Amino acid sequence: MRSRENILDRVKAHQPSSTVEERSVPHLIFDNRVEAFKSVLTQIGGTVIELKSIDTLSEFLCDSFGELARIISPQLDPLSSGKHKGGRCIPPVAVLRGRLGVAESGSVWLTEDNMMERSLPFVCEHLVLVLESDSIVSNLAEAYAKIGDSDYEFGTFIAGPSKTADIEQSLVLGAHGPKSLTVCLV
Amino acid sequence: MQEVMQIRKYDHARQAEVFNCDEPRVDWHDQTLWLVRQKRDKAAWGIPEWERLRESASQIKADTLSHLHEYLLQFEQNAKENGVVVHWAETGEEHNEIVHAIIARHGVKRIVKSKSMLTEECHLNGYLAEHGIKVVDTDLGEHIVQLAKELPSHIVLPCIHWKREEIGELFHKHFGTPEGVSDPETLVHAARVHLRDVFLSSRVALTGVNFAVAETGEIVICTNEGNADLGVQLANVHIASMGIEKLIPRRKDLGIFLRLLARSATGQPITTYSSHYKRPDKGREMHIVLVDNGRSERLGSDDFRSALKCIRCGACFNTCPVYRRSGGHSYHSVIAGPIGSILAPAWDIHRNSDLPFASTLCGSCTNVCPVKIDIHNQLYKWRQRIVKEGQVSKKKKLGMRSLALVLSYTLIISIVGLMARYIMRVLPFVLNNRLNPWYRRREMPDPPRQSFTRWYELNRKG
């Protein structure tokens, strides 16, 4: 505990007096948030699909990923098998619900209560996020205003598939995490 | 000062000279980084309020620093309430001991680590290796330099100095990829397959921290690869190491910083993953190690305090004409580039006294910095301090003294100018030879016909 006290004492002795006045920043606003979201996410390697209704989700998944047995999702009862838990097998496709979308960065906010298991959005080979178009905000400042002081345990913004440009700045999708991200707008 | 100064092992200029022997490679390095700088510009110009965002981020960090004591206490309390174990380390060594103790308690011999400049600063990997624990760096770029037994040459792009063919060769040796294969997609896939096994079998994961929120006790970690999240979510124990300056007051401040970070770093609108870790998963452990290691001292310095605002985006590297043409390793410091050059002298003024001179003071670093650190001013101030403390070579000292003399007297400067113009015209080889460092790799300009004073006298109208 000595270190704690020493650090805190030094910080207290050395921190300067405050001279800061807060100024607010006007953040970028989009007239058509859905279009902006689609455009940005597509540019960073994601795919955006507009579904007519949530009922067509299974059909879309079947068309895109073949047999549903490969898909794990709390959204698709009774497909949400317990296989993933503990077993550490790698699910080919995970379908999860996003809480809100951010147009300027093409990102989707999700929290642990929609993840089944926290590792799922990162460990799956392909990630599908279901998002209500109405939940898309213009920018991150609006996103945090919506998130407010909500009490999640773990939350993350996901913007596109996992990627790297570490080899000569050549972009490669599917670094360690999902090789693709599809956002289904409903 | 000891004569050692004259033949120092660590010398940016000398190492840069070695780097510059391969001219096409320097051009390639320069252009690759300039491309990243251009991406940053494009991303920044797409945001009309960009300059106001920078100002706002700078103010929030200033506020953080002036209330750091309160914010640290607030953060600690909230993190504890969230079920996180909070540790405090005064030095890098103490940090390493704390991390080692946690790992040892779990009886683990291998851990995964995502990018953390702080653990580099503390030399954690070496420390743990001495104690029989292997650290696997999971960021692809860091993994590559780790395989090659090197250190990162850039804080965001760790292997920016490696060519794909060389990485292909390295992977052939370590992962058994076919010889001669250098296609990035194939190489990334090989690393993915190899590291998946490591992720799935590691019980302890180490990460850095991009932002720590005092108001909520949560930490935010940003990656493109998802390696931090994979490591943490598949392990039983998460250890996050952070400098005490990583705090921000409120969650909503992330709305400013996350807009700036990736755009400044690589020109992306946001990193692929911006993960907010508040509570450990059920049955798992989460530790946060708060590290000082000189930060609380720097906090007391009016000249150098603002370097604590740094969010480690690397924009100052990519824009720096010296970094781009000298390579990260010539800085012989865990953080290279302009920001490294103002951080490192505080860690060891003797060892790093050359770094503030590795700059043209053009100020481009300051212009791109998302939190508006006056990097070039601090480079200049470090130079003054270093000279005052006698940490420069005799040659440099003598040179500076002579120059000061010349520039202080009108008469001397006109005589020297006259002589120089004459020599450059009549006996150019006196200056244009290898002994003159300004002549190396440069063509000398034609000598002016007259001094500026004379030109002004002749051309002044009215």
XYZ file of C-alpha atoms in Angstrom:
648
model
C 0.000 0.000 0.000
C 3.050 2.240 0.324
C 3.213 2.694 -3.436
C -0.389 3.786 -3.614
C 0.134 6.460 -0.977
C 3.407 7.611 -2.518
C 1.914 7.950 -5.980
C -1.181 9.725 -4.738
C 0.876 12.096 -2.579
C 3.164 13.028 -5.451
C 0.240 13.490 -7.812
C -1.496 15.742 -5.314
C 1.643 17.795 -4.778
C 2.363 18.143 -8.499
C -0.998 18.504 -10.185
C -1.440 22.029 -11.543
C -4.347 24.254 -10.673
C -7.219 24.049 -13.094
C -7.506 26.603 -15.859
C -9.843 24.667 -18.069
C -13.091 25.970 -19.364
C -15.268 23.437 -21.092
C -16.448 24.262 -24.548
C -18.979 22.111 -26.310
C -18.315 20.792 -29.785
C -21.001 20.572 -32.448
C -20.793 17.006 -33.787
C -21.347 15.941 -37.377
C -25.037 15.291 -38.117
C -26.384 13.273 -41.047
C -29.779 13.894 -42.630
C -29.961 10.292 -43.752
C -28.322 8.293 -41.001
C -29.112 4.892 -42.496
C -27.467 5.765 -45.808
C -24.426 7.245 -44.060
C -24.112 4.149 -41.863
C -24.313 1.862 -44.910
C -21.769 3.882 -46.821
C -19.187 4.050 -44.005
C -19.508 0.408 -42.940
C -19.211 -0.775 -46.548
C -16.056 1.307 -46.968
C -14.427 -0.365 -43.982
C -15.138 -3.891 -45.166
C -18.565 -4.639 -43.694
C -21.752 -5.647 -45.516
C -25.148 -4.075 -44.865
C -28.430 -5.797 -45.770
C -31.868 -4.260 -45.294
C -34.359 -6.960 -44.342
C -38.059 -6.477 -44.945
C -38.776 -7.864 -41.513
C -37.088 -9.888 -38.795
C -39.076 -12.915 -40.037
C -36.926 -13.088 -43.157
C -33.725 -13.396 -41.116
C -33.632 -17.217 -41.134
C -34.142 -17.248 -44.868
C -31.339 -14.741 -45.380
C -28.983 -16.705 -43.129
C -29.760 -19.954 -44.949
C -29.071 -18.318 -48.290
C -25.842 -16.754 -47.086
C -24.354 -19.408 -44.858
C -25.966 -22.670 -45.924
C -27.344 -24.964 -43.289
C -28.503 -23.349 -40.091
C -26.763 -25.927 -37.925
C -23.604 -23.892 -38.328
C -25.233 -20.848 -36.870
C -25.353 -19.932 -33.219
C -27.685 -17.225 -32.003
C -29.940 -16.254 -29.140
C -32.159 -14.661 -31.777
C -32.927 -17.886 -33.586
C -34.728 -20.101 -31.159
C -34.386 -23.103 -31.060
C -31.069 -22.905 -32.830
C -29.291 -21.360 -29.894
C -27.653 -24.532 -28.790
C -25.423 -24.656 -25.753
C -22.626 -26.126 -27.836
C -20.402 -23.104 -27.625
C -20.398 -22.780 -23.882
C -17.454 -24.393 -22.217
C -16.782 -26.550 -25.233
C -14.587 -23.970 -26.904
C -15.519 -25.134 -30.353
C -15.418 -22.321 -32.842
C -18.853 -21.460 -34.182
C -18.773 -20.653 -37.892
C -21.519 -18.040 -37.742
C -22.833 -15.994 -34.831
C -25.962 -13.865 -35.082
C -26.335 -11.253 -32.361
C -28.455 -8.205 -31.754
C -26.861 -4.769 -31.794
C -28.161 -2.090 -29.468
C -27.411 0.948 -31.570
C -25.561 1.962 -34.696
C -23.321 4.973 -35.321
C -23.432 6.461 -38.815
C -20.130 8.393 -38.842
C -18.049 5.362 -37.929
C -20.156 2.488 -39.263
C -20.050 0.888 -35.841
C -22.559 -1.121 -33.827
C -22.787 -1.097 -30.022
C -23.542 -4.351 -28.273
C -23.390 -5.433 -24.669
C -22.754 -8.742 -22.928
C -26.416 -9.540 -22.368
C -26.781 -9.958 -26.130
C -23.615 -11.959 -26.632
C -24.546 -15.347 -25.099
C -20.951 -15.568 -24.119
C -18.550 -12.628 -24.208
C -16.106 -14.359 -26.523
C -18.710 -15.087 -29.195
C -18.478 -11.858 -31.263
C -14.697 -12.304 -31.467
C -14.224 -16.038 -31.803
C -16.787 -16.789 -34.538
C -15.697 -17.009 -38.172
C -18.517 -14.807 -39.456
C -20.494 -12.300 -37.437
C -24.018 -11.133 -38.249
C -25.471 -8.249 -36.267
C -29.177 -7.505 -36.336
C -29.851 -3.812 -35.879
C -32.969 -1.678 -35.936
C -32.582 1.127 -38.465
C -34.221 3.510 -36.009
C -31.428 2.910 -33.535
C -28.779 4.481 -35.786
C -27.468 7.807 -34.489
C -25.241 10.289 -36.336
C -22.092 10.274 -34.239
C -20.367 8.849 -31.190
C -21.354 11.761 -28.972
C -25.017 10.931 -29.624
C -24.240 7.263 -29.062
C -22.813 7.963 -25.612
C -25.743 10.227 -24.830
C -28.004 7.233 -25.538
C -25.815 4.793 -23.648
C -25.837 7.262 -20.757
C -24.969 5.666 -17.447
C -26.477 2.300 -18.334
C -24.921 -0.480 -16.340
C -23.378 -3.002 -18.700
C -20.611 -5.385 -17.676
C -18.932 -5.447 -21.045
C -19.816 -3.428 -24.112
C -18.145 -2.931 -27.442
C -18.420 -0.964 -30.653
C -17.803 -3.231 -33.625
C -16.984 -1.625 -36.960
C -16.402 -4.198 -39.678
C -14.625 -7.533 -39.740
C -11.422 -8.088 -37.792
C -8.549 -6.747 -39.880
C -4.864 -5.947 -40.074
C -2.582 -3.931 -42.293
C 0.581 -4.896 -40.446
C 2.183 -6.459 -43.511
C 3.293 -3.565 -45.691
C 0.053 -1.696 -45.046
C -1.894 -4.215 -47.148
C -5.369 -4.581 -45.729
C -6.330 -8.173 -44.901
C -9.756 -9.015 -43.491
C -10.003 -11.724 -40.826
C -6.978 -11.110 -38.644
C -7.811 -12.990 -35.456
C -11.536 -12.428 -35.198
C -14.418 -12.741 -37.684
C -13.567 -12.756 -41.370
C -16.783 -10.979 -42.239
C -19.349 -8.715 -40.628
C -22.882 -8.443 -41.969
C -25.276 -5.967 -40.424
C -28.930 -6.799 -41.053
C -31.036 -3.682 -40.713
C -34.652 -4.275 -39.734
C 30.893 14.484 -18.441
C 32.578 11.199 -19.213
C 34.361 10.770 -22.501
C 31.935 7.876 -23.110
C 29.661 10.481 -24.612
C 31.882 10.697 -27.652
C 31.559 7.068 -28.602
C 28.113 6.305 -27.301
C 26.470 3.106 -28.396
C 23.090 4.715 -28.666
C 23.179 7.532 -31.094
C 20.256 8.422 -33.305
C 22.338 10.146 -35.954
C 24.721 7.238 -36.263
C 21.982 4.614 -36.383
C 20.080 6.717 -38.919
C 23.185 6.717 -41.063
C 23.191 2.925 -41.053
C 19.481 2.910 -41.957
C 20.220 5.316 -44.794
C 22.749 3.028 -46.475
C 19.935 1.277 -48.315
C 18.488 4.215 -50.202
C 15.580 2.483 -52.026
C 14.479 1.040 -48.701
C 14.502 4.448 -47.058
C 12.372 5.791 -49.901
C 9.948 2.909 -49.474
C 9.776 3.459 -45.690
C 9.255 7.163 -46.175
C 6.492 6.719 -48.743
C 4.656 4.024 -46.784
C 4.434 6.247 -43.731
C 3.539 9.296 -45.773
C 0.620 7.310 -47.168
C -0.618 6.757 -43.606
C -0.243 10.472 -42.921
C -2.328 11.221 -46.023
C -5.027 8.810 -44.869
C -5.097 10.674 -41.575
C -5.532 13.985 -43.402
C -8.385 12.656 -45.487
C -10.154 11.319 -42.407
C -9.607 14.553 -40.473
C -10.834 16.766 -43.297
C -14.024 14.722 -43.472
C -14.958 16.062 -40.039
C -15.851 19.775 -40.155
C -15.423 20.113 -36.380
C -11.992 18.395 -36.372
C -10.052 21.339 -34.920
C -12.651 21.869 -32.222
C -12.495 18.173 -31.377
C -8.732 18.443 -30.914
C -9.154 21.479 -28.706
C -11.815 19.771 -26.678
C -9.711 16.607 -26.217
C -6.766 18.726 -25.159
C -8.928 20.534 -22.585
C -10.384 17.325 -21.186
C -6.869 15.949 -20.725
C -5.744 19.207 -19.107
C -8.665 18.922 -16.713
C -7.741 15.296 -16.014
C -4.179 16.257 -15.163
C -5.168 19.095 -12.882
C -7.540 16.827 -10.933
C -5.610 13.598 -11.339
C -5.536 12.874 -7.613
C -9.328 13.017 -7.340
C -9.868 11.080 -10.572
C -7.482 8.324 -9.510
C -9.337 7.867 -6.235
C -12.690 7.933 -8.001
C -11.513 5.409 -10.583
C -10.082 3.093 -7.964
C -13.255 3.127 -5.919
C -15.511 2.465 -8.906
C -13.287 -0.251 -10.326
C -13.240 -1.997 -6.946
C -17.009 -1.794 -6.722
C -17.101 -3.409 -10.158
C -15.191 -6.366 -8.783
C -11.822 -5.431 -10.245
C -8.602 -5.795 -8.249
C -6.631 -2.533 -8.423
C -2.844 -2.497 -7.968
C -0.449 0.449 -7.763
C 3.134 0.414 -9.013
C 5.606 3.232 -8.517
C 8.144 1.846 -10.957
C 8.357 -0.446 -13.957
C 10.003 -3.041 -11.778
C 7.198 -2.997 -9.261
C 4.705 -3.343 -12.126
C 6.551 -6.418 -13.366
C 6.593 -7.941 -9.890
C 2.848 -7.432 -9.486
C 2.097 -8.978 -12.885
C 4.416 -11.879 -12.191
C 2.821 -12.559 -8.810
C -0.647 -12.792 -10.383
C 0.574 -15.131 -13.114
C 2.542 -17.246 -10.658
C -0.509 -17.624 -8.430
C -2.294 -19.268 -11.346
C 0.645 -21.522 -12.105
C 0.746 -20.492 -15.747
C 3.858 -20.690 -17.934
C 2.564 -18.887 -20.990
C 0.348 -15.815 -21.375
C -1.077 -13.842 -24.281
C -0.540 -10.102 -24.504
C -2.117 -7.502 -26.755
C -0.411 -4.245 -27.547
C 0.719 -2.244 -24.543
C 3.430 0.364 -24.819
C 3.518 0.528 -21.033
C 4.672 -3.086 -20.727
C 7.386 -2.266 -23.275
C 8.367 0.720 -21.142
C 8.626 -1.605 -18.121
C 10.466 -4.308 -20.127
C 7.928 -6.856 -18.928
C 8.585 -9.574 -21.531
C 12.232 -9.894 -20.539
C 11.382 -9.894 -16.850
C 8.806 -12.649 -17.221
C 11.139 -14.669 -19.456
C 13.706 -14.583 -16.659
C 11.033 -16.080 -14.419
C 10.221 -18.842 -16.856
C 7.059 -17.304 -18.299
C 6.641 -16.914 -22.030
C 4.732 -13.920 -23.327
C 3.087 -14.319 -26.720
C 2.457 -10.950 -28.369
C -0.775 -11.380 -30.290
C -0.939 -8.188 -32.337
C 0.259 -9.414 -35.734
C 2.890 -6.700 -36.131
C 4.176 -7.262 -32.618
C 4.153 -10.997 -33.162
C 6.321 -10.562 -36.234
C 8.926 -8.468 -34.431
C 8.795 -10.868 -31.502
C 9.554 -13.829 -33.779
C 12.448 -11.817 -35.171
C 13.637 -10.980 -31.629
C 13.279 -7.273 -32.289
C 11.363 -4.451 -30.655
C 8.502 -2.593 -32.383
C 9.732 0.266 -34.573
C 6.415 2.159 -34.400
C 3.793 2.242 -31.647
C 0.846 1.629 -33.994
C 2.575 -0.163 -36.894
C 5.177 -2.285 -35.074
C 6.722 -3.922 -38.150
C 6.428 -1.058 -40.615
C 10.140 -1.529 -41.357
C 9.635 -5.115 -42.597
C 9.027 -6.039 -46.219
C 6.533 -8.742 -47.112
C 9.224 -11.005 -48.581
C 11.133 -10.882 -45.309
C 7.977 -11.674 -43.331
C 7.346 -14.560 -45.733
C 10.780 -15.911 -44.961
C 10.231 -15.505 -41.217
C 6.881 -17.329 -41.408
C 8.425 -20.081 -43.497
C 10.891 -20.646 -40.699
C 8.381 -20.445 -37.834
C 5.010 -21.502 -39.257
C 6.128 -23.652 -42.155
C 4.474 -21.582 -44.865
C 5.799 -22.520 -48.336
C 9.102 -20.945 -49.204
C 8.865 -17.795 -51.281
C 5.248 -17.061 -50.327
C 4.868 -13.396 -49.435
C 1.215 -12.706 -50.196
C -0.145 -10.826 -47.130
C -3.426 -12.742 -47.127
C -1.679 -16.109 -46.956
C 0.711 -14.884 -44.283
C -2.047 -13.401 -42.126
C -3.990 -16.646 -42.421
C -0.972 -18.672 -41.287
C -0.528 -16.445 -38.240
C -4.264 -16.641 -37.523
C -4.233 -20.420 -37.473
C -1.143 -20.525 -35.272
C -2.367 -17.881 -32.826
C -5.882 -19.342 -32.569
C -4.419 -22.340 -30.801
C -2.517 -20.046 -28.471
C -5.646 -17.994 -27.704
C -7.731 -21.093 -27.031
C -5.218 -22.521 -24.589
C -4.148 -19.426 -22.622
C -5.533 -18.837 -19.162
C -4.049 -15.422 -18.481
C -4.364 -12.441 -20.837
C -2.529 -9.153 -20.551
C -3.682 -5.973 -22.250
C -2.878 -2.307 -22.315
C -5.497 0.372 -21.769
C -6.475 3.152 -24.168
C -8.800 5.000 -21.821
C -9.887 4.537 -18.212
C -13.094 6.251 -17.120
C -13.002 7.701 -13.592
C -16.784 8.063 -13.392
C -17.510 4.371 -14.037
C -14.285 2.488 -13.305
C -14.351 0.900 -16.777
C -11.435 0.657 -19.192
C -11.547 0.896 -22.984
C -9.278 -1.110 -25.277
C -9.115 -0.454 -29.021
C -7.833 -2.924 -31.619
C -8.458 -3.723 -35.268
C -7.512 -7.359 -35.073
C -9.691 -8.256 -32.090
C -6.665 -9.792 -30.425
C -7.165 -8.054 -27.069
C -10.781 -9.242 -26.855
C -10.029 -12.782 -27.973
C -7.245 -13.040 -25.417
C -9.290 -11.669 -22.533
C -12.575 -13.409 -23.296
C -10.996 -16.842 -23.656
C -8.838 -16.520 -20.519
C -9.726 -16.790 -16.844
C -7.601 -13.865 -15.753
C -7.347 -10.415 -17.338
C -4.479 -8.143 -16.311
C -4.673 -4.606 -17.713
C -1.631 -2.365 -17.312
C -2.055 1.382 -17.550
C -0.143 4.561 -16.894
C -1.946 6.820 -14.424
C -2.386 9.427 -17.179
C -4.751 7.193 -19.162
C -7.718 8.437 -17.150
C -10.538 10.504 -18.543
C -13.231 11.935 -16.297
C -16.498 10.766 -17.850
C -17.838 8.057 -20.132
C -19.192 10.653 -22.536
C -15.642 11.968 -23.077
C -15.058 8.799 -25.083
C -17.331 10.409 -27.675
C -14.495 12.890 -28.271
C -11.455 10.616 -27.943
C -12.726 7.668 -29.976
C -13.549 10.083 -32.801
C -9.942 11.286 -32.801
C -7.899 8.175 -32.060
C -8.245 5.940 -35.129
C -8.566 8.848 -37.552
C -5.260 10.219 -36.276
C -3.606 6.811 -36.207
C -4.525 5.205 -39.512
C -7.267 7.323 -41.082
C -10.009 4.879 -40.074
C -13.262 6.339 -38.692
C -12.878 4.091 -35.618
C -10.956 0.937 -34.736
C -12.815 -2.299 -35.509
C -13.229 -3.007 -31.807
C -13.601 -0.411 -29.049
C -14.285 -2.590 -26.050
C -15.480 -1.309 -22.690
C -14.465 -3.593 -19.833
C -16.377 -2.790 -16.685
C -16.821 -6.013 -14.725
C -15.068 -9.356 -14.935
C -17.132 -12.219 -16.312
C -18.628 -14.574 -13.726
C -15.994 -16.740 -12.105
C -13.142 -14.804 -13.670
C -10.602 -12.281 -12.430
C -9.819 -8.806 -13.655
C -6.807 -6.828 -12.450
C -5.809 -3.269 -13.262
C -2.242 -2.175 -12.542
C -1.881 1.607 -12.221
C 1.697 2.561 -13.030
C 3.501 5.784 -12.196
C 7.087 5.252 -13.396
C 7.963 8.945 -13.474
C 4.571 10.268 -14.516
C 3.823 11.995 -11.207
C 7.204 13.760 -11.482
C 6.467 14.934 -15.000
C 3.101 16.205 -13.750
C 5.012 18.810 -11.741
C 6.847 20.206 -14.747
C 5.224 23.144 -16.537
C 7.451 22.532 -19.558
C 6.871 18.815 -20.023
C 3.556 18.048 -18.292
C 1.413 18.108 -21.433
C 3.218 15.072 -22.871
C 1.027 13.163 -20.394
C -1.949 13.971 -22.628
C -0.655 11.569 -25.297
C -3.160 8.934 -26.480
C -0.494 6.952 -28.419
C -2.003 7.369 -31.893
C 1.358 7.608 -33.664
C 0.319 10.521 -35.929
C 3.484 12.420 -35.000
C 5.604 9.485 -36.228
C 3.974 9.333 -39.646
C 4.318 13.030 -40.309
C 7.886 13.400 -39.012
C 10.432 13.850 -41.839
C 13.179 12.559 -39.560
C 11.299 9.477 -38.356
C 10.244 8.527 -41.857
C 13.820 8.644 -43.079
C 15.612 7.212 -40.084
C 13.350 4.354 -38.986
C 12.055 3.555 -35.525
C 15.012 1.534 -34.307
C 17.451 4.403 -34.696
C 15.670 5.975 -31.716
C 16.860 3.055 -29.521
C 13.847 3.640 -27.259
C 10.598 1.724 -26.743
C 8.692 4.722 -28.035
C 10.347 6.253 -31.083
C 9.363 9.291 -33.104
C 8.709 12.823 -31.863
C 6.643 11.830 -28.823
C 9.229 9.224 -27.835
C 11.896 11.882 -28.117
C 10.202 14.015 -25.474
C 9.260 11.076 -23.230
C 12.541 9.170 -23.232
C 14.869 11.878 -21.817
C 12.810 11.850 -18.611
C 13.368 8.092 -18.268
C 17.129 8.396 -18.693
C 18.583 11.737 -19.663
C 22.056 10.345 -20.272
C 21.065 7.406 -22.454
C 18.473 9.391 -24.416
C 20.104 12.803 -24.647
C 20.465 12.461 -28.438
C 16.751 12.037 -29.114
C 15.492 15.635 -28.798
C 18.052 16.454 -31.505
C 16.479 13.909 -33.869
C 14.161 16.571 -35.221
C 14.118 19.522 -37.581
C 11.745 21.358 -35.208
C 9.419 21.826 -38.189
C 6.408 21.512 -35.891
C 4.436 19.084 -38.042
C 4.104 16.730 -35.052
C 2.396 19.458 -33.059
C 0.062 20.225 -35.949
C -1.271 16.683 -36.241
C -1.384 15.811 -32.530
C -5.026 15.050 -31.634
C -4.568 16.328 -28.079
C -2.472 19.327 -29.105
C 0.770 18.515 -27.309
C 3.348 21.174 -28.245
C 5.837 18.455 -29.172
C 8.294 20.645 -31.085
C 8.489 23.173 -28.252
C 9.243 20.382 -25.815
C 11.932 18.999 -28.113
C 13.531 22.427 -28.021
C 13.206 22.715 -24.243
C 14.751 19.281 -23.757
C 17.704 20.372 -25.902
C 18.260 23.326 -23.621
C 18.070 21.197 -20.516
C 20.356 18.537 -21.991
C 23.013 21.095 -22.918
C 22.778 22.746 -19.484
C 23.232 19.397 -17.811
C 26.300 18.695 -19.923
C 24.761 15.747 -21.744
C 26.041 16.644 -25.221
C 29.310 15.749 -26.886
C 32.215 18.217 -26.828
C 32.012 18.503 -30.592
C 28.405 19.604 -30.479
C 29.081 21.971 -27.583
C 31.951 23.584 -29.436
C 29.885 23.861 -32.602
C 26.995 25.499 -30.768
C 29.346 27.948 -28.988
C 30.981 28.966 -32.239
C 27.635 29.428 -33.901
C 26.389 31.488 -30.963
C 29.445 33.708 -31.274
C 29.012 34.174 -35.017
C 25.322 34.946 -34.727
C 25.786 37.407 -31.847
C 27.942 39.970 -33.643
C 27.029 41.720 -36.890
C 30.662 42.223 -37.801
C 31.596 38.542 -37.394
C 28.578 37.345 -39.306
C 29.328 39.647 -42.250
C 32.982 38.565 -42.356
C 32.122 34.867 -42.098
C 29.406 35.314 -44.727
C 31.811 37.033 -47.083
C 34.404 34.305 -46.622
C 31.856 31.516 -47.064
C 30.480 33.003 -50.292
C 33.996 33.391 -51.637
C 35.056 29.854 -50.717
C 31.891 28.289 -52.097
C 32.477 30.034 -55.414
C 36.246 29.657 -55.806
C 37.194 26.621 -53.742
C 33.954 24.606 -53.487
C 35.767 21.414 -52.482
C 36.676 22.990 -49.149
C 33.009 22.686 -48.144
C 31.795 20.050 -50.560
C 33.548 17.067 -49.073
C 32.743 14.144 -46.840
C 33.928 15.927 -43.709
C 30.999 18.291 -43.947
C 27.914 16.438 -42.657
C 25.646 18.839 -44.539
C 27.215 17.748 -47.814
C 26.504 14.042 -47.335
C 23.541 12.918 -49.461
C 22.856 16.512 -50.434
C 23.750 18.854 -53.188
C 24.957 22.158 -51.840
C 23.107 25.242 -53.107
C 24.803 27.782 -55.358
C 26.334 30.500 -53.219
C 24.334 33.741 -53.138
C 26.013 36.662 -54.874
C 25.609 39.000 -51.937
C 24.524 39.023 -48.339
C 20.890 39.614 -47.488
C 21.797 42.950 -45.882
C 23.395 44.109 -49.106
C 20.487 42.825 -51.182
C 18.077 44.676 -48.923
C 20.023 47.917 -49.219
C 19.993 47.683 -53.021
C 16.360 46.686 -53.352
C 14.656 48.714 -50.660
C 12.179 51.069 -52.222
C 11.193 54.402 -50.770
